[in-house]
PDB file of C-alpha atoms in Angstrom:
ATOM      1  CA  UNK D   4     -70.357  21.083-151.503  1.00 48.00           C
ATOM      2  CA  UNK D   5     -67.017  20.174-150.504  1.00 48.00           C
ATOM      3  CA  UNK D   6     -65.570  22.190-153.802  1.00 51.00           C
ATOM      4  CA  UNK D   7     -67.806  25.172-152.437  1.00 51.00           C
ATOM      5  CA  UNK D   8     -65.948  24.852-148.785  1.00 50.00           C
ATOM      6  CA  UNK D   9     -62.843  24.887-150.299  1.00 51.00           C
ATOM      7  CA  UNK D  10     -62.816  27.659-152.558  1.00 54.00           C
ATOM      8  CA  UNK D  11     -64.619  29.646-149.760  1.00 53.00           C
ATOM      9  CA  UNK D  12     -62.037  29.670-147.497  1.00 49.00           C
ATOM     10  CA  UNK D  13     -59.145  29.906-149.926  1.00 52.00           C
ATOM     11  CA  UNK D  14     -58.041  33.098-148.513  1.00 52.00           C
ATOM     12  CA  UNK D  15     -57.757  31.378-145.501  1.00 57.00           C
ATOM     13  CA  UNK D  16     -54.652  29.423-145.734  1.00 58.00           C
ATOM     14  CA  UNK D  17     -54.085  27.861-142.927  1.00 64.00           C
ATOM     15  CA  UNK D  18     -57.992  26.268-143.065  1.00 67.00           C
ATOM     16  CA  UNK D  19     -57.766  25.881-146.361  1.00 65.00           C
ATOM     17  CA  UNK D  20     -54.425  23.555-145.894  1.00 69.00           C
ATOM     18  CA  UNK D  21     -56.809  21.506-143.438  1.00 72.00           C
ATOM     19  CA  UNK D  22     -59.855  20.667-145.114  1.00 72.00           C
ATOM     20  CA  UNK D  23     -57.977  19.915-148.059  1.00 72.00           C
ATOM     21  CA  UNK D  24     -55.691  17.383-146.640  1.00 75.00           C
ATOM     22  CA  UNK D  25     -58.780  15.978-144.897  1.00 80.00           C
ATOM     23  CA  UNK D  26     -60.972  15.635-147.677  1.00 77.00           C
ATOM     24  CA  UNK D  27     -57.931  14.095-149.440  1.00 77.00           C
ATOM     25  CA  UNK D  28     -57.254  11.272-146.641  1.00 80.00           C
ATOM     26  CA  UNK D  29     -60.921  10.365-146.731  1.00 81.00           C
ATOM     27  CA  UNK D  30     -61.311  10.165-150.785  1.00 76.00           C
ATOM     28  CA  UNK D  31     -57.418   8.438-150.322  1.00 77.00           C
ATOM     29  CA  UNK D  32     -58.803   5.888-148.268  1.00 79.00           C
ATOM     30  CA  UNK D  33     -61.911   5.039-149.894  1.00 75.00           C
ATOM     31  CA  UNK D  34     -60.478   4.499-153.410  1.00 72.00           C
ATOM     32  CA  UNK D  35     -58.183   1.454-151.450  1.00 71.00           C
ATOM     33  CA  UNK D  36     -60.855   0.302-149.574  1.00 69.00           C
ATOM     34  CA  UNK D  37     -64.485   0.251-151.292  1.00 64.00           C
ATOM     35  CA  UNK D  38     -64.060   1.561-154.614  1.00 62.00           C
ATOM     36  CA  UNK D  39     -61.090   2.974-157.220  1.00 63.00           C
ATOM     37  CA  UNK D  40     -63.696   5.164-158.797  1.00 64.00           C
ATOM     38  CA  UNK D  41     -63.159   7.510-155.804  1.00 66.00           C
ATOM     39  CA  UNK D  42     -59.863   8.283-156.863  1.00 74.00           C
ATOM     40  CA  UNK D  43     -61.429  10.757-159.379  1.00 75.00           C
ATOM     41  CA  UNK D  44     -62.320  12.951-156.394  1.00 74.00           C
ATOM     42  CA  UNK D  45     -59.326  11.689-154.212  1.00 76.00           C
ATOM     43  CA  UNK D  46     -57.160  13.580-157.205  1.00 77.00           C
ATOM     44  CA  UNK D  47     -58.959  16.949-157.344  1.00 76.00           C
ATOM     45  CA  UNK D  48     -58.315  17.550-153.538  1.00 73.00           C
ATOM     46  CA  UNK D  49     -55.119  16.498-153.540  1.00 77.00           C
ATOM     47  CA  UNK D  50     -54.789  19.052-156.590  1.00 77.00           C
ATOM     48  CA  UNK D  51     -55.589  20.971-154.336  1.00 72.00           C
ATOM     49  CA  UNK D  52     -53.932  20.617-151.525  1.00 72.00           C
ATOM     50  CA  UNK D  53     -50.352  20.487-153.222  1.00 74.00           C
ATOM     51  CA  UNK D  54     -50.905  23.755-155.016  1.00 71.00           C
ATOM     52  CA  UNK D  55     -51.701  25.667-151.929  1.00 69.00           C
ATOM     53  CA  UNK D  56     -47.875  23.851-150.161  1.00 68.00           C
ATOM     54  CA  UNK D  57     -46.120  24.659-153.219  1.00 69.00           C
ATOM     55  CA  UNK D  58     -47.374  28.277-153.649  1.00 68.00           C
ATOM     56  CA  UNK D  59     -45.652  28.747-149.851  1.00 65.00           C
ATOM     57  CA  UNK D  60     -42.194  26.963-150.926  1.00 63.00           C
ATOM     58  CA  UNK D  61     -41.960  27.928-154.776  1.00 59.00           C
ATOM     59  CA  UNK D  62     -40.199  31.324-153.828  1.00 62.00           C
ATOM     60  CA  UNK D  63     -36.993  29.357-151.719  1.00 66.00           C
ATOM     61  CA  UNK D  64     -36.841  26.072-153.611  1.00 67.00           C
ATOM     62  CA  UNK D  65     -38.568  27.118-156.921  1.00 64.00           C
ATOM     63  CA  UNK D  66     -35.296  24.995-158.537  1.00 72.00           C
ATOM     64  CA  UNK D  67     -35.622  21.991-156.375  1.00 72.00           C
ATOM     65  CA  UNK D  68     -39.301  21.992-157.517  1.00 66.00           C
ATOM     66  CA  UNK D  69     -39.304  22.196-161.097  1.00 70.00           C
ATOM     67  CA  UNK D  70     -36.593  19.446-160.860  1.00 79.00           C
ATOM     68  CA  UNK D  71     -38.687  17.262-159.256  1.00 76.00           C
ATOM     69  CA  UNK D  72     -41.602  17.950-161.442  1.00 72.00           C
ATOM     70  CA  UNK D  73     -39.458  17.394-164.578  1.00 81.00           C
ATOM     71  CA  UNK D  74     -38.384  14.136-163.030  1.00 85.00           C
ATOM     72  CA  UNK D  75     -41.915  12.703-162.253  1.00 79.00           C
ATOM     73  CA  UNK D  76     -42.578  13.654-165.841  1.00 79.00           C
ATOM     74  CA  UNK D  77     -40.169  12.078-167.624  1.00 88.00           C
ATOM     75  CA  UNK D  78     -40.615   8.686-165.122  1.00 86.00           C
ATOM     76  CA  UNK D  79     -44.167   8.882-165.792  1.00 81.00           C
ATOM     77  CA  UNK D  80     -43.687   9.129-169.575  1.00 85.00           C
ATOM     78  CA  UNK D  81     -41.288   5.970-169.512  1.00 88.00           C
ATOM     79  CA  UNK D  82     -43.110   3.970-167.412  1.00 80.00           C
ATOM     80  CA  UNK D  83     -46.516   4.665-169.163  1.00 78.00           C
ATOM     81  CA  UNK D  84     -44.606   4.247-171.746  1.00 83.00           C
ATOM     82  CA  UNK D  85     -43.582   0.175-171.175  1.00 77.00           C
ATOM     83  CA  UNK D  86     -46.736  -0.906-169.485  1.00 72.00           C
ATOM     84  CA  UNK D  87     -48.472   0.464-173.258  1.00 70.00           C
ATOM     85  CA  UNK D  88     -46.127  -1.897-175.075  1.00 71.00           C
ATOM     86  CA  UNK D  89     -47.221  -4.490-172.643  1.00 68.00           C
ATOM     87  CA  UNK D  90     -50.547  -4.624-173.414  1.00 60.00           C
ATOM     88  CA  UNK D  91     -49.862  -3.938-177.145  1.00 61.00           C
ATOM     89  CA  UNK D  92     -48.119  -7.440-176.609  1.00 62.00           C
ATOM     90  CA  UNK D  93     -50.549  -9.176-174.926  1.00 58.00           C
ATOM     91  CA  UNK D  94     -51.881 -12.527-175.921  1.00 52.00           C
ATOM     92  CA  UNK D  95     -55.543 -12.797-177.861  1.00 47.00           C
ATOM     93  CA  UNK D  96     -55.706  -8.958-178.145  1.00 51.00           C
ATOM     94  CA  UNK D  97     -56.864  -7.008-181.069  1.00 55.00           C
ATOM     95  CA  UNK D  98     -60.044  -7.726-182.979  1.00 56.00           C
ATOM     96  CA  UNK D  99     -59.684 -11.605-183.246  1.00 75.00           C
ATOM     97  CA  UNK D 100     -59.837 -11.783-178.991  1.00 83.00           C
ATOM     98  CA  UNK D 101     -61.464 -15.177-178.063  1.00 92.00           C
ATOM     99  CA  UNK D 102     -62.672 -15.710-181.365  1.00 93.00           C
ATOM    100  CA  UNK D 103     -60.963 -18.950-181.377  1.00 94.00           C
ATOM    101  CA  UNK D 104     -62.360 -20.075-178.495  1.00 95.00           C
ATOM    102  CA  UNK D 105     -65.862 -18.548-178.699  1.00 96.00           C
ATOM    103  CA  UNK D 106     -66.053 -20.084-182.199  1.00 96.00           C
ATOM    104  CA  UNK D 107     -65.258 -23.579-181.435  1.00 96.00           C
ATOM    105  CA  UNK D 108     -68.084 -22.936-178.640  1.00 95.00           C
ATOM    106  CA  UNK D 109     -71.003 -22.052-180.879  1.00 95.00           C
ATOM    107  CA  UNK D 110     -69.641 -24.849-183.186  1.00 95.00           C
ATOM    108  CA  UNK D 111     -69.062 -28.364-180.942  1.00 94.00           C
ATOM    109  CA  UNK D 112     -71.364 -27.274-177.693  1.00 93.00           C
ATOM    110  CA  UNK D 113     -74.763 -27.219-177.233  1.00 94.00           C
ATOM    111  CA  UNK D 114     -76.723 -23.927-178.123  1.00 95.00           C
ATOM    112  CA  UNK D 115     -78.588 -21.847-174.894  1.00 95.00           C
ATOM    113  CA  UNK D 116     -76.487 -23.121-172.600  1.00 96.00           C
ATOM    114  CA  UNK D 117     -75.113 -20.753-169.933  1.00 96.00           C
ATOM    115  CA  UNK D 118     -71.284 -20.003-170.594  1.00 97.00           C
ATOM    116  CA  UNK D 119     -69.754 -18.631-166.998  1.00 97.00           C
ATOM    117  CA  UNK D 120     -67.132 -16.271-167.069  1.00 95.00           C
ATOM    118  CA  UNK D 121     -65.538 -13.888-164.600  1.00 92.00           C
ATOM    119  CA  UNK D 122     -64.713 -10.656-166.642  1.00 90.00           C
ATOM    120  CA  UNK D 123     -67.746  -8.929-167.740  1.00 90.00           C
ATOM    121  CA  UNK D 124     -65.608  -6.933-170.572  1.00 89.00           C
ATOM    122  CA  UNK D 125     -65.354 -10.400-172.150  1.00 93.00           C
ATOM    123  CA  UNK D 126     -68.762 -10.510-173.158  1.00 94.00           C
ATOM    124  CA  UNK D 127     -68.743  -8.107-176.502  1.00 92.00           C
ATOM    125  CA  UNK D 128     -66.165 -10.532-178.076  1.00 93.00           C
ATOM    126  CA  UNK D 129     -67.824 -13.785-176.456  1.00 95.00           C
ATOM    127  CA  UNK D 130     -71.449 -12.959-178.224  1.00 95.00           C
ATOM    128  CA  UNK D 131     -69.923 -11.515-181.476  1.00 94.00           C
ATOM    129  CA  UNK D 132     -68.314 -14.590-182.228  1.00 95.00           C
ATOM    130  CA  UNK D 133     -70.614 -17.194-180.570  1.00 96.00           C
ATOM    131  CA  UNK D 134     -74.264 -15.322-179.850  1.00 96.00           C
ATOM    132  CA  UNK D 135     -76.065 -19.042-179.481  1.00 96.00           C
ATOM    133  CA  UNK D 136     -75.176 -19.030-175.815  1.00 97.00           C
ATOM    134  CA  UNK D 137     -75.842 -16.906-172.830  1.00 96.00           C
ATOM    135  CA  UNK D 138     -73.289 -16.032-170.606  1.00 96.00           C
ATOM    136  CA  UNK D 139     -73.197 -14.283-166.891  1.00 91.00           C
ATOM    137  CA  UNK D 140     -72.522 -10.953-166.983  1.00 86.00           C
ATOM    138  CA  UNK D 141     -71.564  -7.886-169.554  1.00 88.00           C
ATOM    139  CA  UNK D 142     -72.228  -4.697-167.882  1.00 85.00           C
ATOM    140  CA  UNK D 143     -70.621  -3.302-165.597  1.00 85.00           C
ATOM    141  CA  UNK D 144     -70.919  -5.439-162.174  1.00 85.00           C
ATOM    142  CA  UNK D 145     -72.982  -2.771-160.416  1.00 85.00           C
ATOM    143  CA  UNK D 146     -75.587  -4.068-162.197  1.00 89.00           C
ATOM    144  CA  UNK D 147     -75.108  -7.467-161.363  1.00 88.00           C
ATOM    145  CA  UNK D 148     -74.911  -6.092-157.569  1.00 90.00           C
ATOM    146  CA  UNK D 149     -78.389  -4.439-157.977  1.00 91.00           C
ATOM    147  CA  UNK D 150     -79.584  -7.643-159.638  1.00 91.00           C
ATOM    148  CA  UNK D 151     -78.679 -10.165-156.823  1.00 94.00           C
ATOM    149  CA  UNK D 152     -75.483  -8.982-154.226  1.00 94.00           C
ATOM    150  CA  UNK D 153     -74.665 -12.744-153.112  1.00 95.00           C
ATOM    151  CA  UNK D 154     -73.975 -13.865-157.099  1.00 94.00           C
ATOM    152  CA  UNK D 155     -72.259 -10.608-157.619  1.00 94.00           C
ATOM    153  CA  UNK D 156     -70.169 -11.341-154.805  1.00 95.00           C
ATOM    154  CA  UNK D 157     -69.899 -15.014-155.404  1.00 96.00           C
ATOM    155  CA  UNK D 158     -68.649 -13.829-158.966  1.00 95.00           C
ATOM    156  CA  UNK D 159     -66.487 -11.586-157.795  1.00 93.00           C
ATOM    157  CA  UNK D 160     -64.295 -14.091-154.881  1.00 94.00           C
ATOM    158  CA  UNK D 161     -64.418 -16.601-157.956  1.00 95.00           C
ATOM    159  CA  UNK D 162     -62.741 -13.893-160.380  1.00 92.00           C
ATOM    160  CA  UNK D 163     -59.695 -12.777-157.425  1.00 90.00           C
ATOM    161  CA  UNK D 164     -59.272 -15.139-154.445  1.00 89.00           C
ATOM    162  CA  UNK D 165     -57.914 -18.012-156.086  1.00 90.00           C
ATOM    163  CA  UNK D 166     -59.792 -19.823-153.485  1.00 93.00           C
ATOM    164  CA  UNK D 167     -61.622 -23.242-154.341  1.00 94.00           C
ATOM    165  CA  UNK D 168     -64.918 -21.823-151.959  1.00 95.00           C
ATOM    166  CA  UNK D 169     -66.592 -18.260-152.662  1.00 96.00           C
ATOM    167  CA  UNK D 170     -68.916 -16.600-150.631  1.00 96.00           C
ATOM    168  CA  UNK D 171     -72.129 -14.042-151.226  1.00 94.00           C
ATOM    169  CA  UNK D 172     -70.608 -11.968-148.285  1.00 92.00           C
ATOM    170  CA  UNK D 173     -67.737 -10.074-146.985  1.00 90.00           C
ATOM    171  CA  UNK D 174     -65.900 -11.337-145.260  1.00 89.00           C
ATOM    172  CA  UNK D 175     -64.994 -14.880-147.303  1.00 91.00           C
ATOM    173  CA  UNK D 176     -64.533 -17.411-144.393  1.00 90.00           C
ATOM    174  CA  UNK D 177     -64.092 -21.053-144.793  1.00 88.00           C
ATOM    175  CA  UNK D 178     -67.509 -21.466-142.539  1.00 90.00           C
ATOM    176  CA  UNK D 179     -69.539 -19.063-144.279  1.00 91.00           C
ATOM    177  CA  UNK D 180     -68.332 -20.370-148.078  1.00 94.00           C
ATOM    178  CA  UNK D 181     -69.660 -22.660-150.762  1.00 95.00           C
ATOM    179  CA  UNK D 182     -67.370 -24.973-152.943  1.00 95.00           C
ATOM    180  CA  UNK D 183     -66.738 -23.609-156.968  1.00 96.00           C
ATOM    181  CA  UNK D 184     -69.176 -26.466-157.934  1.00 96.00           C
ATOM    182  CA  UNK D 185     -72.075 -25.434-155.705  1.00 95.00           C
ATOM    183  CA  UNK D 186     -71.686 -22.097-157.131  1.00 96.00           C
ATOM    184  CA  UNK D 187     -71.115 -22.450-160.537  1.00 96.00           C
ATOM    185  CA  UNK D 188     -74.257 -25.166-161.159  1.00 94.00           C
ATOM    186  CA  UNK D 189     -76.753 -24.507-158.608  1.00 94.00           C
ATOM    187  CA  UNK D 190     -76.344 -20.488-157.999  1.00 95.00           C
ATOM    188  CA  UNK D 191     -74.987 -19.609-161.426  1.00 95.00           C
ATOM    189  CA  UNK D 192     -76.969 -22.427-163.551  1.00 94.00           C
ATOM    190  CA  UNK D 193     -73.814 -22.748-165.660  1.00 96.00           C
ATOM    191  CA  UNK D 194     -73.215 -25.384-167.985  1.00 96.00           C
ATOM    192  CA  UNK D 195     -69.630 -23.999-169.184  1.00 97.00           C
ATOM    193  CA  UNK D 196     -67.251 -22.417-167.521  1.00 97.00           C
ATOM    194  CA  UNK D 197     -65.249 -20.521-169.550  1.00 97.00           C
ATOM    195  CA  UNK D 198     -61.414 -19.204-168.134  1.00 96.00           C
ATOM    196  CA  UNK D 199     -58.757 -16.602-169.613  1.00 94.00           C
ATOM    197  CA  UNK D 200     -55.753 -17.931-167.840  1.00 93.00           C
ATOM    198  CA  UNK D 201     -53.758 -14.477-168.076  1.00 90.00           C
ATOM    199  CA  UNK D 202     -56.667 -13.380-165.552  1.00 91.00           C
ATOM    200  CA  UNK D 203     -57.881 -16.704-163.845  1.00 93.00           C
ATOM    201  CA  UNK D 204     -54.968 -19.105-163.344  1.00 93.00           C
ATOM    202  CA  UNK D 205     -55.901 -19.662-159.854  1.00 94.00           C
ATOM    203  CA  UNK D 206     -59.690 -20.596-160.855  1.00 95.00           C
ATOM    204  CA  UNK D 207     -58.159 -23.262-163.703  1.00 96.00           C
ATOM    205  CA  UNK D 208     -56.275 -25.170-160.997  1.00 95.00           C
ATOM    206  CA  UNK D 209     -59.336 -25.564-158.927  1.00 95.00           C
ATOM    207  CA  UNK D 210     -61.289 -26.649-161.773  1.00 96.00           C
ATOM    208  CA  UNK D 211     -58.668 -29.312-163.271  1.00 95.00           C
ATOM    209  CA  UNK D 212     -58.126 -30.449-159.572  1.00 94.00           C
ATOM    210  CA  UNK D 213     -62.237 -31.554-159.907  1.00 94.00           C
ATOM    211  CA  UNK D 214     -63.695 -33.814-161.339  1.00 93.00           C
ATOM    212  CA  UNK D 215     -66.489 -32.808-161.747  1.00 95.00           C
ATOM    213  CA  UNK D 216     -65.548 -30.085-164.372  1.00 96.00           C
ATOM    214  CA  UNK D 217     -64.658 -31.463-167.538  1.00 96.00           C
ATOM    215  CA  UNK D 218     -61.872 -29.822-169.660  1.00 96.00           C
ATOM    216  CA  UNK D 219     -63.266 -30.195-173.239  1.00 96.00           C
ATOM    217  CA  UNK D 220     -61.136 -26.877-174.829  1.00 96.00           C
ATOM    218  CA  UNK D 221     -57.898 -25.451-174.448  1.00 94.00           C
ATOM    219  CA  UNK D 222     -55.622 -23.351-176.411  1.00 90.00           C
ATOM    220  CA  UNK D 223     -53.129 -20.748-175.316  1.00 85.00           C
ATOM    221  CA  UNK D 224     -54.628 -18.552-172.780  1.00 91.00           C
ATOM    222  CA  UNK D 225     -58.299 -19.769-173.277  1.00 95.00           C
ATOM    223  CA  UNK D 226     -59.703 -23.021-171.336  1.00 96.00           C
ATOM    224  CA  UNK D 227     -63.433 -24.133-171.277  1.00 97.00           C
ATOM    225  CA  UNK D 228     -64.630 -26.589-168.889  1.00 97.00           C
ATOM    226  CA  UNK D 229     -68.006 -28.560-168.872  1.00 96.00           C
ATOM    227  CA  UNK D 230     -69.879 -29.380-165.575  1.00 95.00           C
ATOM    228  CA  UNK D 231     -70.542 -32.891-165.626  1.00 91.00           C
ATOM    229  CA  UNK D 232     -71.518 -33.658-161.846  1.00 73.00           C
ATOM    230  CA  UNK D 233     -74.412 -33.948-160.350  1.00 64.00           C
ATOM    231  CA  UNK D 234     -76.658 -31.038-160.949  1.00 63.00           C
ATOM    232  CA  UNK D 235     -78.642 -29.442-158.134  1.00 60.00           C
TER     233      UNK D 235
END
């Protein structure tokens, strides 16, 4: 509907400037603040919005423009460029990711146990290599949030906070928040817990700093810990 607005009043450019730039701020701010899969429609509107400035300034700075545009190209070529050879660096990439660790898994622990982890796009490589365990999540977490919004939020403060409480609500608070051990063995029935350090550093240090988690694996960028507390 809001395509249909603007390409009604697109002879209209002084409206046309408006609802663009409005529809643009409000897809702009939801992309930072509920969701990035809003940028999709943040993008379009903001397509649109620039071609309808630059079609009233391409006449007197047409040169200053096609700098600039050659400029973000070549920046965003180079830049896109580096972060690619990042990744192609990465530890435990390529086909043999967490085989190591998922292998030693199915091999020295105990089969059907529950395995938590934070990153759901783990899971392919986690069950190909060790399929004698369950483990959390591996779909994408809307699902989990349709399934049960505390764990997927519990999951989720676990994953990014860094924080040795999460919560099943926003906002995380101290008084509304349960410790990692609550969490993990009474809400998530896990028996492993299962950390990439290049994603969870934060979530190893509250571990080792317990005792009641049990470092039994660790290699590079892969740690597993067992619960061994009290169980709820």
């Amino acid at each position: 509907a809001a395509i249909v607005l603007i390409f009604w009043i697109k002879d209209r450019k002084s409206d046309f400037v408006w609802v663009s730039l409005t529809l643009s701020s409000i897809f702009f701010f939801l992309a930072f603040s509920m969701g990035r899969r809003a940028t999709d429609f943040w993008a379009i509107f903001a397509l649109l919005l620039s071609a309808i400035i630059l079609s009233g300034l391409r006449r007197r700075y047409a040169g200053y423009l096609w700098a600039a545009a050659a400029f973000i190209f070549v920046f965003m070529v180079i830049r896109h460029s580096y972060n690619y050879a990042g990744y192609a660096k990465e530890p435990a990439g390529g086909e043999d990711q967490l085989k190591t660790v998922s292998l030693w898994l199915r091999d020295y622990g105990e089969p059907g146990k529950i395995v938590f982890h934070t990153s759901w796009d783990s899971f392919p490589m986690l069950f190909f290599w060790n399929p004698n365990n369950y483990y959390i999540n591996g779909q994408d977490p809307i699902f989990e949030y349709a399934y049960d919004p505390g764990l997927y939020f519990e999951n989720l403060f676990i994953a990014l906070s860094g924080k040795p409480y999460t919560c099943r609500a926003i906002p995380c608070l101290k008084e509304n928040s349960v410790d990692l051990y609550t969490a993990l063995s009474r809400d998530f029935k896990a028996d492993y817990v299962l950390i990439e350090l290049r994603r969870n550093a934060g979530l190893n240090d509250n571990l080792s700093a317990d005792s009641r988690f049990q470092k039994i694996f660790q290699k590079e960028n892969e740690v597993i810990y067992k619960i061994v507390g009290l169980r709820f």
